[in-house]
Each structure stands twice: as C-alpha cells, then as structure tokens.
Amino acid sequence: MRAYNFCAGPAALPTAVLEKAQQEMLDWQGKGLSIMEMSHRSNDYVAVAEKAEADLRKLMNIPENYKVLFLQGGASLQFSAIPLNLLGKNNKADYIHTGIWSEKALKEAKRYGDVNVVDAATLIDGKHAITEQSTWNLSDHAAYVHYADNETIGGLQFADVPEVNAPLVCDFSSSILSAPLDVSKFGLIYAGAQKNIGPAGLTIVIIRDDLLDQAKPEIPSILKYGDQAKNGSMVNTPATYAWYLSGLVFEWLLEQGGVDAIYKINQDKAKLLYSYIDASDFYNNPIAIANRSMMNVPFTLADEALEKTFLKEAEQKHLLNLAGHRSVGGMRASIYNAVPLEGVQALVNFMDDFAKRHG
Ligand SMILES: Cc1ncc(COP(=O)(O)O)c(C=O)c1O
C-alpha cells in the first residue's frame, strides 16, 4: 500500500505517474531500452523534452516571449545564477526577506552585488505575517526585485504578487503549479522540481527574453541563461530522467483539468486542515490567516513532549514525514498537488483522534 506522504521535498508524486514510469522503465515505448539509457540528443529524447516544455507552457499559460529552461543545481544554484546573470551594470538588487529561503537567496546575492534587504516579516497579534508592500523601502534603480512566494519552512506565503518597477524575480519552489499565476508579471520564475514538478535533480527557470543576455562574461556557460536558452537547456547533459518524469507529472496535471482544477482541490485541502487546527485547542498554526501557505502547514501540539508519540502513531497510520524542519521543530504537513484530499482527511481524522486521547 502507498502511504500518504507529507514530506516537504522530495515530495509525494502522483501514483499514476509512478506507475507509468514503472511500465516504461525497462522498455520505453517499444524501443528496447530505458529512457535513462538514451542519448539526450536522440530524436526520441528531444521529443520527450519538448513535449514536457509544451505541456508546462500550456499549464502555466507561459507567454511566447519567455524561455523555459530545465537546469540542474537545485533552486540553491539559482541563488547565485540570478545575481550573476541579472545584476547588470547597476550591480544593485532588492531582496524581500520573509524567512529562511529568501535569506539564503539574499546571502548568496550579497557576494556579487549591492543588495538592499527589505525585512518584510512581522508579527501581527503574535502570528507571523508579511508586511504591507507600501512600507517597503525599495531602491530606485534595482536591476531586479527578488522574493520567495512561499517560505516552505515557515509556512508563510504572499497573498498577492508584489507590484514593483523593476523585473520581478521569484522563487516558486514550493508553490509553482499550485494556483493560477500571471507569468507576464515576472522577469524570472524559478523552482526546484522536487515538490510540485517531479523528482529532485531538476530546476525550472522561466525567463523573459530581454533578460537572457546580461550575464557577467566570466561566469560558466552552464550558468548563463542565454547559453542555456540557445542550446535547449543542453549546454551539458541535462537530468534526463527527472525531465522525463516531470513531463509525466505535467501530463497528469493536464488530465486533472490543469492548474485551475488542482487549485480548487488545493484550496479544499488547506481549508480542511486549517479549519480543523483553528477549531482545536490542542493544535496551533503560527501564521496570520492572510499569509498562510496553501502548500506547507506548520503546526504545534499543546504539549511539545507528545511530538515523538504523534509522529510514531502517525507513521503507524501510514501518514509520513510530518516532522517540522530541523531548524524550527514542531510539525509540518506539506500538502502539494500530489497529496489527495483523502490524505488530508486521513490526517485530520488522526489528529482529532490523537487530541482526544492525549488532550
Ligand atoms: C522555497 C525554497 N527555495 C529553495 C529551496 C532549495 O532548493 P534546492 O534544494 O533544490 O536547492 C527550497 C528547498 O526546499 C525551497 O523550499
């Protein structure tokens, strides 16, 4: 039996996708070999890669003046690639700081340029929240403004896309494809694959054409967006299997009715879990309602000493990976696209039963 997996990443993948991959594992479409064993330059593989891109474009309604890159190095390499490509002559960027991931991004950027940090994390009535954009001190001539849509560890998410005058650059690692998004508002969007896209090892970058060729000349070719775009993300051997599997996830998402349909399910899942937590005296979520993450739901138990028992009993019920990030503790349920509503219902049932027995 497959358990419900609430891991923050690498995260749950749709069972149907894994079954298809399993079917095709040894003999991909009658060719007598696995897709993993195929040249990335072969016609068959290039067709798979191009179909994945076309499906992602369809899902996100990506305008024609954007390139989609399938890269490696995780979202973390983009923390460096972005400043190295986009800082330009001004060498200045604004970074909105809301938690651990946006902080990691700005720390890397500081090695390359002049970074203006906007501290946008605050507490409202004891709950974590993001400050109003009108209070942000943005620079006059920033090459770009960077933020992380969803802080995976804190469970803190922007309610809206910020309105800024410079190209907007966003880390969507833990929220891409979870809700409709107007790509045209962004200069660059990036996301590590291992949450809502596919397996680890792949990073998607969606970049507007006018930003492609501003890289510092001395940086490695594999880090230059322009070079990657010209070479179909194949400056070197790409993560072929992760790319193929992500393509299967995109097909699955289209079969579900696309992002609009999955968004409705995601809203139902988040509502079910947050409403239960809010109605309970035993569990607590530390985030202000407007900034609650739809994908990552951190929560604490009334008695910290019960955490180990909670995790052990949850595992016995096939509810896996509910421990919070090692840096913050507590619990966290990541309810990405591949976690079904029934999984969240099973979690709520377990939480309720646990609270009755231990509360
Ligand atoms: C929002 C966010 N950004 C960046 C990262 C880092 O991703 P990677 O491990 O792919 O470098 C993560 C990983 O969990 C994340 O959640």
Short mmCIF file of C-alpha atoms and ligand atoms in Angstrom, two decimals:
data_model
loop_
_atom_site.label_atom_id
_atom_site.label_comp_id
_atom_site.label_asym_id
_atom_site.label_seq_id
_atom_site.Cartn_x
_atom_site.Cartn_y
_atom_site.Cartn_z
CA MET A 1 0.00 0.00 0.00
CA ARG A 2 1.15 3.57 -0.66
CA ALA A 3 1.17 5.79 2.41
CA TYR A 4 0.17 9.45 2.45
CA ASN A 5 3.43 11.38 2.23
CA PHE A 6 3.52 14.88 3.72
CA CYS A 7 7.21 15.44 3.04
CA ALA A 8 8.27 19.00 2.15
CA GLY A 9 10.57 17.71 -0.57
CA PRO A 10 11.43 15.47 -2.22
CA ALA A 11 7.70 15.15 -2.01
CA ALA A 12 4.80 12.90 -2.99
CA LEU A 13 4.42 12.11 -6.68
CA PRO A 14 1.11 11.03 -8.23
CA THR A 15 0.78 7.23 -8.11
CA ALA A 16 -0.43 7.18 -11.72
CA VAL A 17 2.80 8.89 -12.79
CA LEU A 18 4.98 6.40 -10.96
CA GLU A 19 3.01 3.52 -12.47
CA LYS A 20 3.52 4.89 -15.97
CA ALA A 21 7.25 5.33 -15.30
CA GLN A 22 7.37 1.79 -13.95
CA GLN A 23 5.66 0.45 -17.07
CA GLU A 24 8.12 2.26 -19.29
CA MET A 25 11.19 1.66 -17.15
CA LEU A 26 12.82 -1.25 -18.99
CA ASP A 27 11.49 -0.71 -22.48
CA TRP A 28 10.46 2.82 -23.35
CA GLN A 29 7.72 2.71 -25.99
CA GLY A 30 8.98 -0.47 -27.61
CA LYS A 31 12.49 0.88 -28.28
CA GLY A 32 14.15 -1.82 -26.22
CA LEU A 33 15.84 0.47 -23.71
CA SER A 34 15.04 2.73 -20.80
CA ILE A 35 14.69 6.45 -21.33
CA MET A 36 17.55 6.75 -18.83
CA GLU A 37 19.84 4.96 -21.26
CA MET A 38 19.05 7.16 -24.22
CA SER A 39 21.16 9.99 -25.63
CA HIS A 40 19.76 13.37 -24.71
CA ARG A 41 20.38 14.35 -28.33
CA SER A 42 18.36 11.49 -29.81
CA ASN A 43 15.18 12.37 -31.67
CA ASP A 44 13.13 10.31 -29.22
CA TYR A 45 14.51 12.04 -26.15
CA VAL A 46 14.31 15.52 -27.66
CA ALA A 47 10.63 14.86 -28.44
CA VAL A 48 10.02 13.88 -24.79
CA ALA A 49 11.83 17.01 -23.58
CA GLU A 50 9.95 19.29 -25.97
CA LYS A 51 6.58 17.77 -25.04
CA ALA A 52 7.33 18.40 -21.35
CA GLU A 53 8.07 22.05 -22.12
CA ALA A 54 4.97 22.42 -24.29
CA ASP A 55 2.78 20.94 -21.53
CA LEU A 56 4.29 23.21 -18.88
CA ARG A 57 3.69 26.20 -21.17
CA LYS A 58 0.07 25.11 -21.52
CA LEU A 59 -0.38 24.57 -17.78
CA MET A 60 1.09 27.94 -16.81
CA ASN A 61 -0.01 29.82 -19.89
CA ILE A 62 3.58 30.99 -20.42
CA PRO A 63 3.78 33.83 -22.98
CA GLU A 64 5.90 33.35 -26.11
CA ASN A 65 8.46 35.94 -25.06
CA TYR A 66 9.60 33.70 -22.19
CA LYS A 67 12.06 30.82 -22.35
CA VAL A 68 11.64 27.73 -20.19
CA LEU A 69 14.91 26.20 -19.02
CA PHE A 70 15.38 22.74 -17.50
CA LEU A 71 18.51 23.10 -15.37
CA GLN A 72 20.41 21.40 -12.56
CA GLY A 73 21.91 22.50 -9.26
CA GLY A 74 18.60 22.96 -7.44
CA ALA A 75 16.93 26.22 -6.59
CA SER A 76 20.03 26.90 -4.49
CA LEU A 77 22.26 27.31 -7.54
CA GLN A 78 19.79 29.90 -8.82
CA PHE A 79 20.51 31.94 -5.68
CA SER A 80 23.89 32.60 -7.38
CA ALA A 81 22.90 32.28 -11.03
CA ILE A 82 20.30 35.04 -10.70
CA PRO A 83 22.65 37.79 -9.49
CA LEU A 84 25.41 36.60 -11.85
CA ASN A 85 23.01 36.88 -14.79
CA LEU A 86 20.80 39.79 -13.89
CA LEU A 87 22.70 42.32 -11.77
CA GLY A 88 23.88 44.11 -14.92
CA LYS A 89 25.75 47.42 -14.85
CA ASN A 90 23.98 48.85 -11.82
CA ASN A 91 25.00 45.85 -9.77
CA LYS A 92 22.11 46.52 -7.40
CA ALA A 93 19.05 44.45 -6.43
CA ASP A 94 16.27 44.46 -3.85
CA TYR A 95 15.63 41.30 -1.83
CA ILE A 96 12.45 40.85 0.18
CA HIS A 97 13.24 38.89 3.30
CA THR A 98 10.41 36.76 4.70
CA GLY A 99 12.14 33.64 6.01
CA ILE A 100 14.87 31.07 5.68
CA TRP A 101 14.80 30.58 1.89
CA SER A 102 14.67 34.23 0.93
CA GLU A 103 17.51 34.78 3.39
CA LYS A 104 19.65 32.11 1.76
CA ALA A 105 19.00 33.74 -1.61
CA LEU A 106 19.99 37.20 -0.44
CA LYS A 107 23.13 35.94 1.31
CA GLU A 108 24.38 34.48 -1.97
CA ALA A 109 23.48 37.61 -3.91
CA LYS A 110 25.46 39.77 -1.48
CA ARG A 111 28.62 38.05 -2.70
CA TYR A 112 28.13 39.56 -6.13
CA GLY A 113 26.48 42.92 -5.79
CA ASP A 114 24.86 45.64 -3.79
CA VAL A 115 21.82 44.08 -2.11
CA ASN A 116 19.13 46.15 -0.47
CA VAL A 117 17.32 43.91 2.01
CA VAL A 118 13.69 44.67 2.77
CA ASP A 119 12.72 42.96 6.01
CA ALA A 120 9.12 42.06 5.35
CA ALA A 121 8.50 39.50 8.08
CA THR A 122 6.50 40.74 11.02
CA LEU A 123 4.25 39.59 13.84
CA ILE A 124 0.57 40.56 13.95
CA ASP A 125 -1.15 39.60 17.20
CA GLY A 126 1.58 37.05 17.81
CA LYS A 127 1.22 35.48 14.35
CA HIS A 128 3.83 35.62 11.58
CA ALA A 129 2.85 37.79 8.65
CA ILE A 130 4.26 39.70 5.66
CA THR A 131 4.29 43.50 5.87
CA GLU A 132 2.26 45.71 3.52
CA GLN A 133 4.13 46.50 0.35
CA SER A 134 3.58 50.24 0.94
CA THR A 135 6.03 50.03 3.87
CA TRP A 136 8.86 48.52 1.81
CA ASN A 137 11.91 50.63 1.13
CA LEU A 138 12.71 49.63 -2.45
CA SER A 139 15.70 51.05 -4.39
CA ASP A 140 15.29 53.47 -7.27
CA HIS A 141 17.36 51.62 -9.84
CA ALA A 142 17.42 47.99 -8.81
CA ALA A 143 18.22 45.53 -11.60
CA TYR A 144 15.51 43.30 -10.13
CA VAL A 145 13.42 42.61 -7.04
CA HIS A 146 13.65 39.10 -5.58
CA TYR A 147 11.22 37.34 -3.25
CA ALA A 148 10.16 33.81 -2.30
CA ASP A 149 6.43 33.29 -2.88
CA ASN A 150 6.15 30.56 -0.31
CA GLU A 151 8.53 30.05 2.60
CA THR A 152 8.44 26.27 2.77
CA ILE A 153 9.85 26.04 6.31
CA GLY A 154 7.86 28.82 7.96
CA GLY A 155 4.66 28.13 6.04
CA LEU A 156 4.38 31.81 5.13
CA GLN A 157 3.08 32.78 1.67
CA PHE A 158 2.47 36.04 -0.17
CA ALA A 159 -1.23 36.75 -0.61
CA ASP A 160 -0.55 38.68 -3.84
CA VAL A 161 2.18 39.25 -6.37
CA PRO A 162 4.04 42.46 -5.39
CA GLU A 163 3.79 45.41 -7.79
CA VAL A 164 7.28 46.75 -8.48
CA ASN A 165 9.04 48.85 -11.12
CA ALA A 166 11.99 46.53 -11.69
CA PRO A 167 11.85 43.00 -13.12
CA LEU A 168 10.31 40.72 -10.53
CA VAL A 169 12.23 37.52 -9.74
CA CYS A 170 10.57 34.86 -7.65
CA ASP A 171 11.44 31.57 -6.01
CA PHE A 172 8.34 29.43 -6.58
CA SER A 173 9.98 26.17 -5.48
CA SER A 174 7.18 25.14 -3.15
CA SER A 175 4.18 26.76 -4.82
CA ILE A 176 4.65 26.50 -8.59
CA LEU A 177 1.63 24.91 -10.32
CA SER A 178 -0.44 25.01 -7.13
CA ALA A 179 -2.54 28.01 -8.18
CA PRO A 180 -3.06 30.11 -11.31
CA LEU A 181 -0.29 32.64 -11.91
CA ASP A 182 0.15 35.52 -14.35
CA VAL A 183 3.65 34.78 -15.65
CA SER A 184 3.75 38.10 -17.51
CA LYS A 185 4.16 39.91 -14.18
CA PHE A 186 7.60 38.36 -13.74
CA GLY A 187 11.05 38.77 -15.20
CA LEU A 188 12.09 35.37 -13.91
CA ILE A 189 10.45 32.49 -12.06
CA TYR A 190 12.42 29.56 -10.71
CA ALA A 191 11.61 26.37 -8.85
CA GLY A 192 13.38 23.24 -7.73
CA ALA A 193 11.38 20.32 -9.10
CA GLN A 194 11.13 18.11 -6.05
CA LYS A 195 7.83 19.44 -4.70
CA ASN A 196 5.18 20.15 -7.33
CA ILE A 197 7.06 19.27 -10.51
CA GLY A 198 8.85 15.94 -10.29
CA PRO A 199 11.88 14.28 -8.77
CA ALA A 200 14.91 16.12 -7.38
CA GLY A 201 17.71 16.98 -9.76
CA LEU A 202 15.85 19.38 -12.00
CA THR A 203 15.26 23.12 -11.66
CA ILE A 204 12.86 25.04 -13.85
CA VAL A 205 13.66 28.63 -14.82
CA ILE A 206 11.12 30.69 -16.75
CA ILE A 207 12.77 33.86 -18.00
CA ARG A 208 11.64 36.81 -20.12
CA ASP A 209 13.63 37.14 -23.34
CA ASP A 210 15.01 40.61 -22.62
CA LEU A 211 16.81 39.29 -19.50
CA LEU A 212 18.60 36.44 -21.24
CA ASP A 213 21.86 38.03 -22.25
CA GLN A 214 23.09 40.19 -19.38
CA ALA A 215 25.32 37.64 -17.66
CA LYS A 216 28.74 38.59 -16.36
CA PRO A 217 31.05 37.31 -19.13
CA GLU A 218 33.35 35.39 -16.84
CA ILE A 219 30.70 33.02 -15.42
CA PRO A 220 30.46 29.36 -16.53
CA SER A 221 28.48 28.74 -19.68
CA ILE A 222 26.13 26.31 -17.91
CA LEU A 223 25.10 29.17 -15.60
CA LYS A 224 24.36 31.62 -18.44
CA TYR A 225 20.66 31.76 -19.18
CA GLY A 226 21.36 32.95 -22.74
CA ASP A 227 23.63 29.98 -23.47
CA GLN A 228 21.16 27.53 -21.97
CA ALA A 229 18.30 29.03 -23.96
CA LYS A 230 20.26 28.83 -27.22
CA ASN A 231 21.10 25.18 -26.51
CA GLY A 232 17.67 23.95 -25.46
CA SER A 233 18.93 23.57 -21.83
CA MET A 234 21.53 21.14 -23.14
CA VAL A 235 24.80 23.03 -22.73
CA ASN A 236 25.77 19.80 -20.98
CA THR A 237 23.88 16.56 -20.32
CA PRO A 238 20.63 17.50 -18.59
CA ALA A 239 18.90 15.49 -15.84
CA THR A 240 17.16 13.37 -18.47
CA TYR A 241 15.14 11.09 -16.20
CA ALA A 242 13.93 13.90 -13.93
CA TRP A 243 12.93 15.89 -17.02
CA TYR A 244 11.01 12.90 -18.47
CA LEU A 245 9.28 12.23 -15.15
CA SER A 246 8.34 15.88 -14.77
CA GLY A 247 6.80 15.61 -18.22
CA LEU A 248 4.63 12.76 -16.93
CA VAL A 249 3.57 14.94 -14.00
CA PHE A 250 2.60 17.74 -16.42
CA GLU A 251 0.52 15.25 -18.45
CA TRP A 252 -1.14 14.09 -15.24
CA LEU A 253 -1.92 17.67 -14.24
CA LEU A 254 -3.47 18.38 -17.63
CA GLU A 255 -5.61 15.24 -17.23
CA GLN A 256 -6.78 16.55 -13.83
CA GLY A 257 -8.06 19.67 -15.58
CA GLY A 258 -4.92 21.81 -15.29
CA VAL A 259 -3.92 24.34 -12.68
CA ASP A 260 -7.41 25.79 -12.18
CA ALA A 261 -8.75 22.36 -11.22
CA ILE A 262 -5.85 21.44 -8.93
CA TYR A 263 -6.10 24.90 -7.31
CA LYS A 264 -9.69 24.15 -6.24
CA ILE A 265 -8.59 20.87 -4.69
CA ASN A 266 -5.63 22.59 -3.02
CA GLN A 267 -7.95 25.21 -1.53
CA ASP A 268 -10.23 22.48 -0.18
CA LYS A 269 -7.27 20.61 1.31
CA ALA A 270 -5.84 23.71 3.01
CA LYS A 271 -9.26 24.77 4.29
CA LEU A 272 -9.91 21.35 5.78
CA LEU A 273 -6.62 21.30 7.66
CA TYR A 274 -6.51 24.94 8.80
CA SER A 275 -10.16 24.92 9.90
CA TYR A 276 -9.55 21.83 11.97
CA ILE A 277 -6.44 23.37 13.59
CA ASP A 278 -8.27 26.66 14.26
CA ALA A 279 -11.17 24.88 15.94
CA SER A 280 -8.84 22.87 18.15
CA ASP A 281 -7.30 23.84 21.50
CA PHE A 282 -4.72 21.13 21.09
CA TYR A 283 -3.07 22.28 17.81
CA ASN A 284 -1.82 25.69 16.77
CA ASN A 285 -0.69 27.24 13.48
CA PRO A 286 1.62 30.27 13.97
CA ILE A 287 0.78 32.17 10.75
CA ALA A 288 -1.62 35.11 10.21
CA ILE A 289 -4.55 34.00 8.07
CA ALA A 290 -3.73 36.23 5.07
CA ASN A 291 -0.24 34.75 4.75
CA ARG A 292 -0.91 31.10 5.43
CA SER A 293 0.74 28.79 2.96
CA MET A 294 -1.57 26.64 0.87
CA MET A 295 1.18 24.03 0.48
CA ASN A 296 3.06 23.81 3.80
CA VAL A 297 1.10 23.81 7.04
CA PRO A 298 3.25 24.03 10.18
CA PHE A 299 1.58 23.31 13.48
CA THR A 300 2.47 22.68 17.10
CA LEU A 301 0.95 20.42 19.72
CA ALA A 302 -0.26 21.78 23.08
CA ASP A 303 2.42 19.67 24.74
CA GLU A 304 5.78 19.51 22.98
CA ALA A 305 6.62 16.30 24.86
CA LEU A 306 3.98 14.49 22.77
CA GLU A 307 5.68 15.19 19.43
CA LYS A 308 7.59 11.92 19.21
CA THR A 309 4.47 9.91 20.05
CA PHE A 310 2.48 11.90 17.49
CA LEU A 311 4.99 11.14 14.74
CA LYS A 312 5.24 7.46 15.69
CA GLU A 313 1.48 6.96 15.77
CA ALA A 314 1.06 8.90 12.52
CA GLU A 315 3.57 6.63 10.82
CA GLN A 316 1.66 3.57 12.04
CA LYS A 317 -1.38 5.06 10.28
CA HIS A 318 0.69 5.48 7.08
CA LEU A 319 0.86 9.26 7.46
CA LEU A 320 4.52 10.01 6.78
CA ASN A 321 7.02 12.83 7.18
CA LEU A 322 5.08 15.17 9.45
CA ALA A 323 8.06 16.45 11.45
CA GLY A 324 8.77 20.17 11.03
CA HIS A 325 12.06 21.36 9.53
CA ARG A 326 15.02 20.64 11.80
CA SER A 327 15.60 24.40 12.25
CA VAL A 328 12.14 25.15 13.66
CA GLY A 329 10.80 21.89 15.11
CA GLY A 330 7.09 21.26 15.61
CA MET A 331 5.07 19.57 12.88
CA ARG A 332 4.56 20.40 9.22
CA ALA A 333 2.19 18.87 6.72
CA SER A 334 3.17 19.58 3.14
CA ILE A 335 0.09 19.15 1.01
CA TYR A 336 1.40 19.55 -2.52
CA ASN A 337 -0.57 18.75 -5.68
CA ALA A 338 0.08 15.01 -5.44
CA VAL A 339 -1.36 14.71 -1.90
CA PRO A 340 -5.07 13.96 -2.40
CA LEU A 341 -7.94 15.40 -0.36
CA GLU A 342 -8.42 11.93 1.17
CA GLY A 343 -4.86 12.13 2.50
CA VAL A 344 -5.59 15.41 4.27
CA GLN A 345 -8.87 13.96 5.60
CA ALA A 346 -6.96 10.94 6.94
CA LEU A 347 -4.51 13.33 8.63
CA VAL A 348 -7.30 15.38 10.22
CA ASN A 349 -9.02 12.20 11.44
CA PHE A 350 -5.78 11.04 13.01
CA MET A 351 -5.07 14.46 14.58
CA ASP A 352 -8.56 14.51 16.08
CA ASP A 353 -8.26 11.04 17.48
CA PHE A 354 -4.80 11.83 18.88
CA ALA A 355 -6.01 15.04 20.55
CA LYS A 356 -8.95 13.17 22.15
CA ARG A 357 -6.64 10.58 23.57
CA HIS A 358 -3.87 12.93 24.71
CA GLY A 359 -5.56 16.30 25.19
C1 LIG B 1 11.38 27.92 -1.27
C2 LIG B 1 12.61 27.10 -1.47
N1 LIG B 1 13.64 27.65 -2.13
C3 LIG B 1 14.77 26.97 -2.35
C4 LIG B 1 14.92 25.68 -1.91
C5 LIG B 1 16.22 24.95 -2.17
O1 LIG B 1 16.03 24.02 -3.15
P1 LIG B 1 17.15 23.02 -3.63
O2 LIG B 1 17.35 22.03 -2.53
O3 LIG B 1 16.56 22.45 -4.87
O4 LIG B 1 18.38 23.79 -3.89
C6 LIG B 1 13.87 25.05 -1.23
C7 LIG B 1 14.01 23.65 -0.76
O5 LIG B 1 13.24 23.13 -0.02
C8 LIG B 1 12.69 25.79 -1.00
O6 LIG B 1 11.66 25.24 -0.34
#
